[in-house]
CSV table of C-alpha atoms in Angstrom, one decimal:
chain,number,residue,atom,x,y,z
A,1,MET,CA,299.3,89.7,177.3
A,2,SER,CA,301.0,92.0,180.2
A,3,GLU,CA,305.0,92.9,179.7
A,4,GLY,CA,306.9,89.5,181.2
A,5,GLU,CA,304.0,87.4,180.5
A,6,GLU,CA,304.4,84.6,178.5
A,7,LYS,CA,302.2,83.3,175.9
A,8,SER,CA,301.6,79.8,176.2
A,9,VAL,CA,299.9,77.6,173.3
A,10,LEU,CA,298.2,74.7,175.2
A,11,LEU,CA,297.4,71.6,172.8
A,12,THR,CA,295.0,68.9,174.2
A,13,ASP,CA,293.3,67.5,171.1
A,14,ALA,CA,294.6,63.9,170.0
A,15,ARG,CA,294.8,65.1,166.5
A,16,ALA,CA,296.8,67.9,167.6
A,17,ILE,CA,299.2,66.3,169.6
A,18,ARG,CA,299.5,63.4,166.7
A,19,ALA,CA,300.0,66.3,163.9
A,20,ILE,CA,302.7,67.5,165.9
A,21,ALA,CA,304.5,64.2,166.5
A,22,HIS,CA,306.2,63.8,162.9
A,23,GLU,CA,309.6,64.5,162.8
A,24,ALA,CA,310.1,67.0,160.6
A,25,ARG,CA,307.0,69.0,162.4
A,26,GLN,CA,309.1,68.8,165.7
A,27,GLN,CA,311.8,70.5,163.8
A,28,VAL,CA,310.0,73.0,163.0
A,29,ILE,CA,309.0,73.5,166.7
A,30,ASN,CA,312.3,73.7,168.1
A,31,ILE,CA,313.5,75.9,165.7
A,32,LEU,CA,311.0,78.7,166.1
A,33,TYR,CA,310.2,78.3,169.7
A,34,ALA,CA,313.6,78.4,170.5
A,35,GLU,CA,314.5,81.4,168.6
A,36,GLN,CA,311.1,83.2,168.6
A,37,GLN,CA,312.2,84.9,165.0
A,38,ALA,CA,309.7,85.0,161.9
A,39,LEU,CA,311.5,82.6,159.2
A,40,THR,CA,310.2,81.4,155.6
A,41,ALA,CA,309.5,78.0,154.7
A,42,THR,CA,312.3,78.2,152.1
A,43,GLN,CA,314.9,78.8,155.3
A,44,LEU,CA,313.4,76.6,157.4
A,45,ALA,CA,313.5,73.5,154.6
A,46,GLN,CA,317.4,75.1,154.4
A,47,ARG,CA,317.7,73.9,158.0
A,48,THR,CA,316.2,70.8,158.3
A,49,ALA,CA,316.7,69.2,154.7
A,50,LEU,CA,313.4,69.6,153.4
A,51,SER,CA,312.0,71.2,150.0
A,52,PRO,CA,310.3,74.1,150.6
A,53,SER,CA,307.2,72.5,149.0
A,54,ALA,CA,306.9,69.9,151.8
A,55,MET,CA,307.9,72.5,154.7
A,56,SER,CA,305.1,74.5,153.8
A,57,TYR,CA,302.9,71.5,153.6
A,58,HIS,CA,304.2,70.9,157.2
A,59,LEU,CA,303.9,74.7,158.3
A,60,ARG,CA,300.0,74.4,157.4
A,61,ALA,CA,299.6,71.2,159.0
A,62,LEU,CA,301.0,73.2,162.5
A,63,GLU,CA,299.1,76.6,161.6
A,64,LYS,CA,295.8,74.6,161.5
A,65,TRP,CA,295.9,73.9,165.1
A,66,GLY,CA,297.4,77.0,166.1
A,67,VAL,CA,301.3,75.9,166.8
A,68,VAL,CA,302.7,78.5,164.0
A,69,VAL,CA,301.4,81.7,162.6
A,70,ARG,CA,302.0,83.7,159.6
A,71,ASP,CA,303.7,86.7,160.7
A,72,ALA,CA,301.4,89.5,160.3
A,73,ALA,CA,304.4,92.1,160.1
A,74,ALA,CA,305.6,91.1,156.9
A,75,GLU,CA,304.4,91.1,153.2
A,76,GLY,CA,304.3,87.6,151.1
A,77,ASP,CA,303.0,84.5,150.0
A,78,GLY,CA,303.8,80.8,149.5
A,79,ARG,CA,307.7,80.5,150.5
A,80,ASN,CA,308.3,84.0,150.5
A,81,ARG,CA,305.8,84.7,153.7
A,82,PRO,CA,307.6,84.2,157.3
A,83,TRP,CA,306.1,82.3,159.6
A,84,ARG,CA,306.5,82.0,163.6
A,85,ALA,CA,306.2,80.4,166.9
A,86,ALA,CA,302.4,81.1,167.7
A,87,GLY,CA,303.5,81.7,171.6
A,88,LYS,CA,306.7,81.3,173.6
A,89,VAL,CA,305.7,77.7,175.4
A,90,LEU,CA,304.6,75.0,173.8
A,91,GLU,CA,302.4,72.6,176.7
A,92,ILE,CA,300.6,69.5,175.5
A,93,LYS,CA,298.3,68.0,177.9
A,94,ALA,CA,296.8,64.5,176.8
A,95,GLY,CA,293.3,63.4,177.8
A,96,HIS,CA,293.2,59.7,179.1
A,97,GLY,CA,291.3,58.2,175.9
A,98,ALA,CA,292.7,55.5,173.8
A,99,GLY,CA,293.3,58.2,170.7
A,100,ASP,CA,295.0,60.6,173.3
A,101,ALA,CA,297.4,58.0,175.0
A,102,ALA,CA,298.4,56.9,171.3
A,103,ALA,CA,298.6,60.5,170.0
A,104,ALA,CA,300.9,61.3,173.2
A,105,ASP,CA,302.9,58.1,172.6
A,106,ALA,CA,303.6,59.0,169.3
A,107,LEU,CA,304.6,62.6,170.5
A,108,PHE,CA,307.0,60.8,173.5
A,109,GLU,CA,308.6,58.4,170.8
A,110,SER,CA,309.5,61.7,168.4
A,111,MET,CA,310.9,63.3,171.0
A,112,LEU,CA,312.9,60.5,172.0
A,113,ASP,CA,314.4,60.2,168.7
A,114,ASP,CA,315.5,63.7,169.1
A,115,HIS,CA,317.0,63.3,172.4
A,116,ARG,CA,319.0,60.4,170.9
A,117,LEU,CA,320.3,62.5,168.2
A,118,ARG,CA,321.7,65.1,170.8
A,119,ILE,CA,323.1,62.6,172.9
A,120,ARG,CA,324.7,61.1,170.2
A,121,HIS,CA,326.0,64.7,168.8
A,122,LEU,CA,326.8,65.1,172.3
A,123,ARG,CA,329.1,62.1,172.2
A,124,ASN,CA,330.9,63.8,168.8
A,125,LEU,CA,332.2,66.7,170.3
A,126,PRO,CA,335.6,66.8,171.5
A,127,GLN,CA,336.0,65.7,174.8
A,128,ASP,CA,336.7,69.2,176.7
A,129,GLU,CA,333.3,70.4,175.1
A,130,GLN,CA,331.3,67.6,176.5
A,131,GLU,CA,332.0,69.4,179.9
A,132,GLY,CA,328.5,70.7,181.6
A,133,TYR,CA,326.2,68.2,179.6
A,134,THR,CA,324.2,65.8,181.2
A,135,SER,CA,322.7,63.4,178.8
A,136,MET,CA,320.0,62.7,181.2
A,137,GLY,CA,319.7,62.4,184.9
A,138,VAL,CA,317.0,60.1,186.7
A,139,SER,CA,315.9,60.8,190.2
A,140,THR,CA,312.9,59.3,192.3
A,141,TYR,CA,311.4,61.1,195.0
A,142,TRP,CA,308.5,60.8,198.0
A,143,LEU,CA,306.6,63.7,197.4
A,144,THR,CA,303.0,64.7,198.5
A,145,SER,CA,300.7,66.5,196.0
A,146,ASP,CA,301.9,69.9,197.3
A,147,GLU,CA,305.7,69.2,196.6
A,148,ILE,CA,305.1,68.1,193.4
A,149,ALA,CA,303.6,71.0,192.5
A,150,GLU,CA,306.3,73.2,193.9
A,151,LEU,CA,309.2,71.2,192.3
A,152,ARG,CA,306.8,71.8,188.8
A,153,HIS,CA,306.7,75.4,189.8
A,154,THR,CA,310.4,75.8,190.9
A,155,LEU,CA,311.7,74.1,187.6
A,156,ASP,CA,309.5,76.2,185.2
A,157,GLU,CA,310.5,79.6,186.7
A,158,LEU,CA,314.3,78.5,187.1
A,159,LEU,CA,313.8,77.6,183.6
A,160,ARG,CA,311.9,80.8,182.7
A,161,SER,CA,314.9,82.9,184.1
A,162,TYR,CA,317.2,81.8,181.2
A,163,ARG,CA,314.8,82.1,178.2
A,164,ASP,CA,315.3,85.6,177.1
A,165,ARG,CA,318.7,84.7,176.9
A,166,ARG,CA,318.0,82.0,174.4
A,167,LEU,CA,318.0,84.9,171.6
A,168,ALA,CA,321.1,86.4,172.9
A,169,ARG,CA,323.5,84.7,170.5
A,170,GLY,CA,327.1,85.4,171.3
A,171,GLU,CA,330.5,84.2,171.6
A,172,GLY,CA,330.8,81.2,174.4
A,173,ARG,CA,327.0,80.6,173.7
A,174,ARG,CA,325.7,77.5,172.4
A,175,ARG,CA,322.2,76.1,171.8
A,176,VAL,CA,321.0,73.9,174.6
A,177,ALA,CA,317.8,71.6,174.9
A,178,VAL,CA,316.8,71.1,178.5
A,179,THR,CA,314.2,68.4,178.7
A,180,TYR,CA,312.7,67.3,181.7
A,181,SER,CA,309.7,65.1,183.4
A,182,VAL,CA,308.0,65.0,186.7
A,183,LEU,CA,305.9,61.4,186.3
A,184,PRO,CA,304.3,59.3,189.0
A,185,ALA,CA,306.5,56.1,189.2
A,186,PRO,CA,305.0,53.0,189.1
A,187,GLU,CA,304.1,51.1,192.6
A,188,SER,CA,306.7,48.0,192.7
């Protein structure tokens, strides 16, 4: 991997997609991929309200599908051995079979649940802290295949330009989740 290149982890197997659809596993993925640092099962358990043994179980399940890896630079075993994201970006591309659709639906429901929690959190912030956030925006466009590809590329590049900042904690910085979709609209 060359300097500046991001390692993506691509999941296409329906079993892998189902495996990450679990709420606790989504929390782990969100933490490890957002923070890009090694954390032990005990540290992750404290941040997700799970027991260290339950967290170890979920980490091993994510390891099986290549989503997380044991940190090679650290020594230790069990709860004291750190884990890290297997890449900087996790991509999911479901196939077209019935199992693929069910797995994608399960993952989508898990992501919607997370989105609902974030919206509730936004509503509970003081009014002056709610400024600048968008809980959801929906727009419909008529685009050619080339324009769709251009839109995806532009959005990906824009988000990539902010990725290095995600690790820069500091005064005035808040952890923010960005979710977007580029999907075909049903014909009406």
